[in-house]
Amino acid sequence: MSDSILDIQNLSLSFQGLTETVDVLDNINLSINRGERVALVGASGSGKSVIARIILGLLQSQKGAIVKGSVRFRGIELEAATGNQIESLRGREISMIFQDPTSSMNPVYKIGTIFHEILNRGTHNISKKLALIKASKLLEEVSITEFKRVLESYPFQLSGGMNQRVMIALALANKPALLIADEPGTALDVTVQAQTLKLMHNLVKKNNTAVLFISHNLGVVRQFADRVYVIYKGRIVESGSTSSIFENTKHPYTKALMNAVPKITSKSFFDASDDSSLFKQPAFHHKDREIGQ
Amino acid sequence: MPPILRLIVQRISLALVVLIGVSMLIFAIARVIPGDPARIALGPNATVEQVEILRETLHLNDPIYVQYGYFVRDISQGDLGVSLYTNRPVTIDIAQFLPATLELVIVAGIMMICIGLPLGMISARYKGQFIDNLLRVVSLLGVSAPSFVWAVILMLLFAYFLPIFPVAGRIEDIYVIKAVTGFLLIDTLIDGNIDAFFNASWHIFLPAFALALSGIGQAARLTRANMIETYNKPYIEMMRAYGVSQFRIASRYAFKPSLIPSLTIIGLDFAAMLGNAFLVEAVFAWPGLSRYGVAVILRKDLNAIVGTVLVISLTFVLVNIIVDLLIAFLNPRIRYSQRPK
């Protein structure tokens, strides 16, 4: 499909240990279309974040990592096994937002310097002066009005929410076609998280940026995503449009995930079964109309 | 007051306290060691009266706090007294011997930074690979043998078996260099005598390298450990995710945060070389302050001992202030945490 931004086919990942091989991802198929917001939902350790790192080619150099399968970006094969083809796209066509914005920015460099470095990826040999002007505009887009002070600050001098806005501005600085958001703002409190997510939502909509949104927070996913993949222990167990996943939940694991969301009105803890044998049921893929067609 | 200025004032006042403490301590210790300095200075043939007269002029018969009072009075006028060993003012002796040692230590310090840090960076970059293992063995060797052993080995290898470097001294006698700073490497350049400059560099290379080796190993090992730790930080993954090149990350974004802890140790190593320099100076017949210091201690030359120790402490303290300022310069978290009192 010409409209496809990212197409992952039969991706698997295992780690070669000293005595045994540990399978982390098993036959993952996932696709994202232009401007589409796709969520990848699952528990900690289910393999969400490693998918993001494979797409960016950050994991392949790790000792003992064995990656198989194909990752195509705009129809171009990225050679997922080595990750070599991906380097030139990083920071230009694909960018990423990290979980904890404050620790994801170098503490001994000013925000302005970090902007200069990232903008240099999009426009080679950009001058510091021009980079700062561009950065100011980008910061204004994420509702930072005192951009001058922010650019002169070090990350540890700003609040978590402020850093998250900076992170979003950095991620969108070079107008990428795909944004990977790895549990954005999980380290922030809920109100700040909601504000920054809304900001991110509006910006990617405006720029028509495709998003791979990695999260364990179903409430946020429902508001943010067009389509959802549910991952359990390295396998996709259910996929479909957000509405069909939430309104017509099929797989037992997805149901358990939904039940686990604490409700403000409920006084007791959720009543979820611990019977994980149910979760091994075959995957269910909802037959939805493709979004954007 | 800007934070950096406050830091300087704070460190300098602390340094003064340290120096006063050191002066009291060394003043007392020098006088506690057994043996009569006047007798040693005058030799066994001097009469009791002659020794008594010298003791009187040196105020040795007064209580120690009165002696310290005289010392403070003199030092405030820039007078460290006369050496009983050379019969010259101690200040003149120090002015003659200090530059040679400082030059040696500074060149060794530069070697430590210019060789140790890159070795550590390369090791961290190729962690676990052949080159890393090789460099780790090399740096371990540097750390594990004392500098005078290296001095002898290097001298044997590169001055005796392979006569590439000279065996002793600071410069060949044929060159007559006007002393301006006392640093031959600088004075030869001031003179415009390039030949002499290369000759002096040739002479300083082996002793400085022997002195620097343990520091090089130390710096390499520390930098390696810090770099590896930094490489695992989220902000480095962020830079990689945005496609910043490996080289730029290694030389800039991972290097600067890793440098901060290394620098503290390098500063301490640098200052410790002032003391270690003695054995290297002895091996290479280097006319430096450390050799002078040992000679005067053996002679129980009170004024010279106190003067030498004070100058070495002063250098130690100055190096530490410089390191503190460098760290503050590199680490904004320290710079901005200096709160007004």
XYZ file of C-alpha atoms in Angstrom:
634
model
C 0.000 0.000 0.000
C 1.463 3.353 -1.000
C -0.033 5.061 2.023
C 1.864 2.838 4.415
C 4.459 4.579 6.575
C 5.592 1.637 8.626
C 5.084 -2.011 7.900
C 6.432 -4.658 10.257
C 6.257 -8.257 9.054
C 7.051 -11.419 11.030
C 9.342 -9.590 13.408
C 10.863 -11.711 16.099
C 13.537 -11.012 18.669
C 15.424 -13.314 20.944
C 18.367 -12.903 23.237
C 21.173 -15.410 23.168
C 22.125 -16.058 26.761
C 24.997 -18.180 28.011
C 22.990 -21.389 28.166
C 19.658 -20.677 26.562
C 17.898 -18.403 24.124
C 15.100 -16.212 25.425
C 12.365 -15.303 22.961
C 11.163 -11.767 23.483
C 9.077 -11.081 20.381
C 7.272 -13.692 18.370
C 6.096 -13.001 14.843
C 4.938 -9.418 15.243
C 2.927 -7.897 12.391
C 2.104 -4.240 12.682
C 1.441 -1.457 10.211
C 0.914 2.259 10.405
C -0.497 4.451 7.645
C 0.240 8.072 6.880
C -1.003 10.315 9.666
C -2.455 7.405 11.582
C -2.190 7.137 15.351
C -1.619 3.575 16.396
C -1.354 2.402 19.983
C 0.597 -0.579 21.206
C -0.748 -1.680 24.565
C 0.591 -4.226 26.986
C 2.006 -4.848 30.411
C 5.580 -4.083 31.468
C 7.966 -6.576 29.923
C 5.559 -7.564 27.161
C 7.961 -6.283 24.489
C 6.428 -2.916 23.641
C 9.547 -0.836 24.058
C 11.869 -3.260 22.258
C 9.703 -2.921 19.136
C 10.320 0.825 19.213
C 14.035 0.277 19.663
C 14.191 -2.230 16.807
C 12.441 0.215 14.476
C 15.056 2.833 15.347
C 17.886 0.307 15.113
C 18.981 0.960 18.679
C 18.739 -2.623 19.851
C 20.510 -4.514 17.105
C 24.008 -3.652 18.318
C 23.249 -5.089 21.733
C 25.186 -8.226 22.531
C 23.212 -11.426 21.995
C 20.204 -9.773 20.330
C 18.901 -11.723 17.341
C 16.369 -9.864 15.211
C 14.484 -11.553 12.363
C 11.759 -10.344 10.036
C 11.208 -7.228 8.011
C 10.623 -3.591 8.843
C 9.668 -1.376 5.923
C 9.505 2.404 6.154
C 7.604 3.981 3.263
C 8.090 0.757 1.372
C 11.878 0.751 1.844
C 13.305 -2.292 3.545
C 15.191 -1.208 6.651
C 17.088 -4.470 7.103
C 15.822 -4.938 10.621
C 18.350 -7.665 11.340
C 21.257 -5.207 11.396
C 19.517 -1.867 11.724
C 22.101 -0.267 9.451
C 19.664 1.332 7.010
C 17.778 3.023 9.788
C 20.520 5.356 10.966
C 20.055 7.983 8.281
C 16.327 8.196 9.025
C 16.685 8.724 12.754
C 15.849 12.208 13.902
C 14.753 13.146 10.381
C 11.954 10.812 9.297
C 11.453 8.947 12.559
C 11.749 10.483 15.977
C 10.956 9.395 19.459
C 9.564 10.693 22.736
C 10.818 8.996 25.862
C 9.194 8.002 29.095
C 10.977 10.404 31.408
C 11.627 13.724 29.685
C 13.990 15.099 32.338
C 16.437 12.209 32.358
C 16.223 11.928 28.563
C 17.969 15.236 28.063
C 21.673 15.678 28.692
C 22.042 17.424 32.067
C 25.224 19.306 31.189
C 23.957 20.977 28.017
C 21.432 23.778 27.667
C 18.095 23.125 25.973
C 19.190 25.501 23.201
C 22.275 23.376 22.490
C 20.200 20.204 22.355
C 17.837 21.900 19.881
C 20.803 22.979 17.778
C 22.111 19.399 17.639
C 18.722 17.919 16.701
C 17.878 20.618 14.145
C 21.292 20.007 12.595
C 20.017 16.528 11.719
C 17.304 18.074 9.539
C 19.256 21.021 8.143
C 22.924 20.231 7.922
C 25.340 22.884 9.279
C 22.524 25.066 10.546
C 23.898 28.054 12.448
C 23.304 28.309 16.179
C 21.456 31.574 15.681
C 19.047 30.166 13.105
C 18.590 27.011 15.194
C 17.580 29.103 18.210
C 15.088 31.089 16.143
C 13.583 27.842 14.837
C 13.601 26.385 18.345
C 11.721 29.400 19.704
C 8.977 28.855 17.135
C 8.833 25.157 17.977
C 8.557 25.956 21.677
C 5.780 28.432 20.989
C 3.879 25.620 19.279
C 3.990 23.604 22.485
C 2.649 26.648 24.371
C 5.933 27.728 25.906
C 5.830 31.506 25.775
C 9.002 32.178 27.776
C 11.064 30.274 25.216
C 14.063 32.523 25.744
C 14.458 31.444 29.345
C 13.808 27.793 28.476
C 16.461 27.725 25.745
C 18.957 29.207 28.208
C 18.120 26.620 30.871
C 19.469 23.206 31.683
C 16.928 20.352 31.795
C 17.226 20.022 35.572
C 16.154 23.642 35.994
C 12.762 23.028 34.382
C 9.698 21.189 35.658
C 8.793 17.750 34.350
C 5.839 19.117 32.415
C 7.981 21.813 30.848
C 10.596 19.226 29.842
C 7.887 17.067 28.319
C 6.784 19.988 26.144
C 10.399 20.558 25.150
C 10.691 16.863 24.314
C 7.608 17.042 22.084
C 8.988 20.118 20.353
C 12.305 18.319 19.815
C 10.572 15.238 18.463
C 8.632 17.254 15.918
C 11.489 19.652 15.108
C 12.452 18.033 11.817
C 8.866 17.267 10.770
C 9.177 13.491 10.942
C 6.721 11.208 9.142
C 6.630 8.853 12.112
C 6.746 9.656 15.793
C 7.316 6.890 18.301
C 6.072 7.798 21.758
C 7.290 5.327 24.347
C 5.004 5.669 27.357
C 5.203 9.451 27.163
C 4.805 11.214 30.442
C 4.454 8.096 32.589
C 6.910 9.773 34.939
C 4.669 12.849 35.217
C 1.583 13.379 37.314
C -1.763 12.785 35.644
C -2.834 16.387 35.083
C 0.458 17.349 33.439
C 0.363 14.120 31.456
C -3.129 14.938 30.171
C -2.104 18.482 29.160
C 1.006 17.399 27.287
C -0.795 14.512 25.565
C -3.444 16.893 24.329
C -0.734 19.165 23.001
C 0.977 16.264 21.264
C -2.349 15.085 19.842
C -3.121 18.479 18.329
C 0.362 18.871 16.868
C 0.570 15.470 15.194
C -2.904 16.028 13.774
C -1.850 19.390 12.395
C 1.380 18.033 10.901
C -0.240 14.780 9.753
C 2.434 12.822 11.613
C 1.923 9.112 12.068
C 2.346 7.986 15.667
C 3.225 4.706 17.275
C 1.933 5.253 20.774
C 3.281 2.798 23.313
C 1.389 2.706 26.571
C -0.125 0.637 29.301
C -2.707 3.266 30.071
C -5.930 2.239 28.322
C -7.739 5.440 29.201
C -5.172 7.524 27.376
C -5.040 5.101 24.459
C -8.774 5.338 23.918
C -8.586 9.119 23.606
C -5.456 9.198 21.531
C -5.367 6.297 19.081
C -7.187 5.400 15.881
C -6.126 1.789 16.039
C -4.854 -0.466 18.811
C -2.580 -3.486 19.015
C -2.619 -5.427 22.267
C 0.605 -7.272 23.036
C 1.069 -10.024 25.585
C 4.389 -11.746 26.229
C 5.832 -10.794 22.864
C 2.761 -11.736 20.804
C 0.028 -9.549 19.391
C -3.154 -10.946 20.897
C -5.736 -8.531 19.553
C -5.793 -5.715 17.034
C -8.394 -3.463 15.517
C -9.835 0.015 15.519
C -10.027 1.690 18.892
C -13.809 1.483 18.929
C -13.961 -2.228 18.159
C -11.269 -3.053 20.676
C -13.005 -1.161 23.449
C -16.593 -1.930 22.558
C -16.221 -5.442 21.268
C -13.342 -6.882 23.260
C -12.589 -10.438 22.204
C -9.371 -11.717 23.686
C -9.273 -12.705 27.377
C -6.046 -10.783 27.948
C -7.522 -7.544 26.578
C -10.521 -8.076 28.833
C -8.230 -8.555 31.818
C -6.364 -5.370 30.907
C -9.608 -3.418 30.761
C -10.757 -4.797 34.090
C -7.477 -3.771 35.656
C -8.082 -0.083 34.981
C -9.025 1.409 38.360
C -12.366 3.198 38.341
C -12.837 6.299 40.404
C -16.319 5.151 41.394
C -15.210 1.736 42.578
C -14.184 1.262 46.202
C -12.687 -2.203 45.918
C -9.774 -3.469 43.883
C -10.524 -4.927 40.485
C -11.553 -8.514 40.231
C -9.270 -9.966 37.587
C -8.528 -13.597 37.094
C -4.934 -14.664 37.510
C -5.474 -17.526 35.122
C -2.916 -16.650 32.472
C -3.536 -19.911 30.596
C -6.536 -18.161 29.023
C -4.242 -15.514 27.562
C -2.593 -18.091 25.319
C -5.697 -18.183 23.112
C -5.070 -17.368 19.449
C -4.937 -13.744 18.414
C -8.049 -11.943 17.288
C -7.863 -9.327 14.545
C -10.941 -7.171 14.097
C -11.953 -6.705 10.471
C -12.398 -2.944 10.428
C -12.505 -0.496 7.617
C -8.959 0.868 7.358
C -8.750 4.342 8.803
C -8.179 7.071 6.250
C -9.687 5.132 3.361
C 27.982 38.123 43.656
C 27.867 35.767 40.655
C 27.930 32.103 41.692
C 31.327 31.393 40.135
C 32.963 34.293 42.002
C 31.426 33.159 45.259
C 32.873 29.704 44.599
C 36.339 31.157 44.056
C 36.246 33.248 47.239
C 34.958 30.276 49.205
C 37.678 27.942 47.915
C 40.475 30.442 48.466
C 39.480 31.126 52.070
C 39.334 27.393 52.666
C 42.789 27.055 51.101
C 44.178 29.682 53.493
C 42.895 27.733 56.467
C 44.506 24.572 55.106
C 47.832 26.337 54.542
C 47.898 27.808 58.054
C 47.166 24.354 59.466
C 49.894 22.749 57.373
C 52.421 25.415 58.390
C 51.752 24.810 62.113
C 51.947 21.067 61.696
C 55.171 20.978 59.702
C 56.681 23.657 61.945
C 56.059 21.474 64.996
C 57.070 18.190 63.342
C 60.332 19.598 62.026
C 61.259 20.555 65.577
C 60.162 17.295 67.174
C 62.411 15.014 65.113
C 65.459 14.088 67.202
C 68.786 15.742 66.471
C 70.022 19.293 66.979
C 69.817 21.209 63.713
C 72.562 23.599 64.807
C 74.910 20.718 65.611
C 74.182 18.993 62.281
C 74.723 22.241 60.398
C 78.026 23.050 62.072
C 79.391 19.513 62.052
C 81.077 17.454 64.773
C 84.126 19.717 65.046
C 82.272 22.836 66.161
C 82.581 23.873 69.797
C 79.627 23.902 72.209
C 79.773 27.705 72.263
C 79.497 27.946 68.491
C 76.501 25.609 68.482
C 74.905 27.656 71.284
C 75.339 30.896 69.342
C 73.701 29.371 66.249
C 70.840 28.030 68.412
C 70.337 31.549 69.763
C 70.244 33.165 66.296
C 67.785 30.505 65.118
C 65.624 31.190 68.242
C 65.829 27.460 69.022
C 66.008 28.129 72.773
C 62.640 29.902 72.805
C 59.344 28.054 73.383
C 57.884 26.691 70.134
C 54.992 29.204 69.975
C 57.465 32.084 70.195
C 59.436 30.476 67.373
C 56.231 30.216 65.347
C 55.622 33.909 66.039
C 59.021 34.771 64.532
C 58.217 32.529 61.584
C 54.904 34.276 60.917
C 56.584 37.683 61.209
C 59.243 36.688 58.682
C 56.941 34.971 56.230
C 54.664 38.006 56.126
C 57.713 39.844 54.741
C 58.301 37.088 52.194
C 61.243 35.699 54.166
C 61.504 31.950 54.742
C 64.847 32.207 56.511
C 68.237 30.903 55.488
C 68.930 27.289 54.590
C 71.540 25.685 56.806
C 72.350 23.299 53.986
C 73.001 25.709 51.095
C 73.584 28.850 53.215
C 71.280 30.755 50.914
C 67.807 32.195 51.557
C 65.239 29.392 51.241
C 63.167 31.513 48.844
C 66.086 31.638 46.402
C 66.620 27.881 46.647
C 62.946 27.216 46.000
C 62.867 29.681 43.117
C 65.734 27.742 41.581
C 64.422 24.190 42.082
C 60.636 24.587 41.899
C 60.341 25.384 38.161
C 62.165 22.165 37.217
C 59.743 20.059 39.255
C 56.680 22.007 38.161
C 57.717 21.678 34.539
C 58.132 17.926 34.958
C 54.810 17.540 36.752
C 52.902 19.747 34.327
C 54.221 17.859 31.303
C 53.339 14.589 33.066
C 49.874 15.969 33.830
C 49.348 16.916 30.205
C 50.420 13.398 29.188
C 48.012 11.955 31.737
C 45.087 13.884 30.255
C 46.037 13.611 26.583
C 46.783 9.875 26.733
C 44.672 8.605 29.654
C 41.336 10.143 28.652
C 41.381 9.011 24.996
C 42.461 5.504 26.036
C 39.493 5.338 28.410
C 37.144 6.648 25.718
C 38.339 4.085 23.183
C 38.062 1.284 25.757
C 34.496 2.262 26.609
C 33.517 2.575 22.963
C 34.809 -0.934 22.142
C 33.837 -2.436 25.487
C 34.564 -6.168 25.720
C 36.363 -6.286 22.389
C 40.019 -7.037 21.794
C 41.198 -3.423 21.815
C 39.428 -2.799 25.128
C 41.044 -5.823 26.762
C 44.439 -4.786 25.459
C 44.092 -1.229 26.729
C 42.867 -2.462 30.096
C 45.956 -4.626 30.510
C 48.153 -1.691 29.544
C 46.464 0.670 31.999
C 46.577 -1.915 34.751
C 50.319 -2.222 34.202
C 50.618 1.539 34.468
C 48.724 1.615 37.763
C 50.360 -1.401 39.352
C 54.042 -0.440 39.208
C 55.357 2.641 41.023
C 56.766 5.429 38.916
C 60.409 4.910 39.904
C 60.221 1.324 38.603
C 58.925 2.695 35.329
C 61.660 5.302 35.409
C 64.336 2.617 35.608
C 62.676 0.371 33.009
C 62.110 3.218 30.554
C 65.638 4.455 31.049
C 67.038 0.986 30.395
C 64.900 0.458 27.315
C 64.933 3.836 25.639
C 68.113 5.462 26.877
C 70.456 2.515 27.285
C 69.549 -0.393 24.977
C 67.928 1.865 22.407
C 69.658 5.197 22.947
C 66.822 7.383 21.715
C 66.462 9.591 24.759
C 69.091 11.188 27.002
C 69.810 9.541 30.357
C 69.886 12.531 32.658
C 69.486 16.251 33.113
C 67.133 18.902 31.773
C 69.081 20.055 28.748
C 72.460 19.598 27.103
C 75.207 21.812 28.576
C 76.007 23.393 25.222
C 72.834 25.460 25.352
C 72.956 28.594 27.479
C 69.439 29.738 28.205
C 68.619 32.950 30.012
C 66.294 32.075 32.906
C 63.100 34.104 32.690
C 60.439 31.768 34.052
C 62.707 28.908 35.067
C 60.673 26.622 32.804
C 63.143 25.530 30.165
C 60.427 24.690 27.644
C 59.186 28.282 27.880
C 62.549 30.018 28.285
C 63.976 28.368 25.172
C 60.995 29.601 23.192
C 61.362 33.105 24.622
C 64.987 32.940 23.541
C 63.832 31.838 20.118
C 66.214 28.899 20.323
C 64.232 26.110 18.646
C 67.121 23.628 18.836
C 67.335 24.103 22.586
C 63.567 23.748 22.895
C 63.636 20.378 21.170
C 66.618 19.340 23.256
C 64.774 20.219 26.458
C 61.619 18.408 25.245
C 63.804 15.396 24.494
C 65.159 15.440 28.015
C 61.814 15.848 29.736
C 59.983 13.155 27.788
C 61.145 10.007 29.610
C 60.999 11.292 33.211
C 57.593 12.895 32.594
C 56.285 9.715 30.989
C 57.546 7.562 33.854
C 55.888 9.929 36.300
C 52.649 10.042 34.299
C 52.241 6.306 33.696
C 50.301 5.466 36.832
C 48.149 8.545 36.305
C 47.549 7.553 32.683
C 46.386 4.107 33.791
C 44.252 5.598 36.546
C 42.649 8.155 34.222
C 42.027 5.551 31.506
C 40.370 3.101 33.883
C 38.235 5.758 35.487
C 37.193 7.336 32.205
C 36.300 3.908 30.834
C 34.077 3.118 33.823
C 32.387 6.522 33.736
C 31.850 6.445 29.987
C 30.280 2.980 30.163
C 27.953 4.188 32.886
C 27.059 7.278 30.898
C 26.403 5.232 27.753
C 23.560 3.516 29.611
C 21.889 6.815 30.494
C 18.566 7.674 28.832
C 19.952 10.939 27.458
C 22.508 9.029 25.413
C 19.834 6.732 24.021
C 17.861 9.863 23.183
C 20.798 11.254 21.197
C 21.203 7.945 19.363
C 17.471 7.811 18.652
C 17.803 11.225 17.001
C 20.643 10.022 14.808
C 23.483 12.002 16.381
C 26.688 10.316 15.206
C 28.613 7.879 17.381
C 31.672 10.086 17.205
C 29.802 13.176 18.323
C 28.196 11.282 21.178
C 31.534 9.824 22.275
C 33.466 13.068 22.002
C 30.801 15.400 23.343
C 27.550 14.167 24.817
C 28.896 11.162 26.703
C 32.337 12.646 27.274
C 31.406 15.773 29.173
C 29.251 14.114 31.850
C 31.886 11.353 32.239
C 34.719 13.815 32.570
C 33.410 15.301 35.809
C 34.231 12.390 38.152
C 37.474 11.638 36.287
C 38.658 15.178 36.754
C 38.588 15.018 40.552
C 40.903 12.023 40.547
C 43.139 13.506 37.882
C 43.505 16.603 40.053
C 44.500 14.521 43.064
C 46.901 12.419 40.960
C 48.402 15.572 39.569
C 49.082 16.940 43.031
C 50.390 13.583 44.253
C 52.952 13.611 41.423
C 54.681 16.505 43.193
C 55.691 14.073 45.899
C 56.256 11.073 43.623
C 58.517 13.215 41.518
C 61.369 12.696 43.971
C 62.266 9.149 42.926
C 61.905 9.959 39.252
C 64.044 13.048 39.778
C 66.605 10.879 41.521
C 66.712 8.331 38.670
C 67.012 10.951 35.937
C 69.244 13.358 37.894
C 66.595 16.014 37.517
C 67.500 19.113 39.541
C 64.071 19.606 41.102
C 62.459 20.623 44.366
C 61.686 17.055 45.456
C 65.383 16.182 45.519
C 66.080 19.389 47.386
C 63.310 18.556 49.858
C 64.777 15.167 50.733
C 68.281 16.564 51.053
C 67.140 19.198 53.543
C 65.071 16.728 55.562
C 68.140 14.496 55.985
C 70.088 17.546 57.156
C 67.312 18.654 59.493
C 67.449 22.035 57.823
C 64.424 23.528 59.605
C 63.773 26.590 57.481
C 64.207 24.724 54.227
C 61.911 21.857 55.331
C 59.121 24.214 56.310
C 59.594 26.275 53.140
C 59.583 23.273 50.827
C 56.561 21.657 52.424
C 54.658 24.929 52.332
C 55.382 25.462 48.654
C 54.312 21.913 47.804
C 51.123 22.332 49.876
C 50.438 25.618 48.155
C 50.755 23.946 44.756
C 48.527 21.086 45.935
C 45.877 23.505 47.133
C 46.084 25.599 43.957
C 45.661 22.526 41.755
C 42.612 21.533 43.783
C 41.088 24.986 43.404
C 41.645 24.842 39.660
C 40.050 21.377 39.503
C 37.075 22.580 41.545
C 36.588 25.503 39.192
C 36.908 23.271 36.124
C 34.307 20.909 37.535
C 31.992 23.799 38.288
C 32.540 24.976 34.734
C 31.677 21.541 33.336
C 28.817 20.725 35.665
C 26.018 23.287 35.757
C 24.404 21.482 38.680
C 27.334 22.461 40.883
C 27.553 25.958 39.462
C 23.917 26.672 40.202
C 23.804 25.068 43.613
C 26.019 27.745 45.235
C 23.394 29.458 47.305
C 23.891 32.929 48.765
C 24.527 32.806 52.493
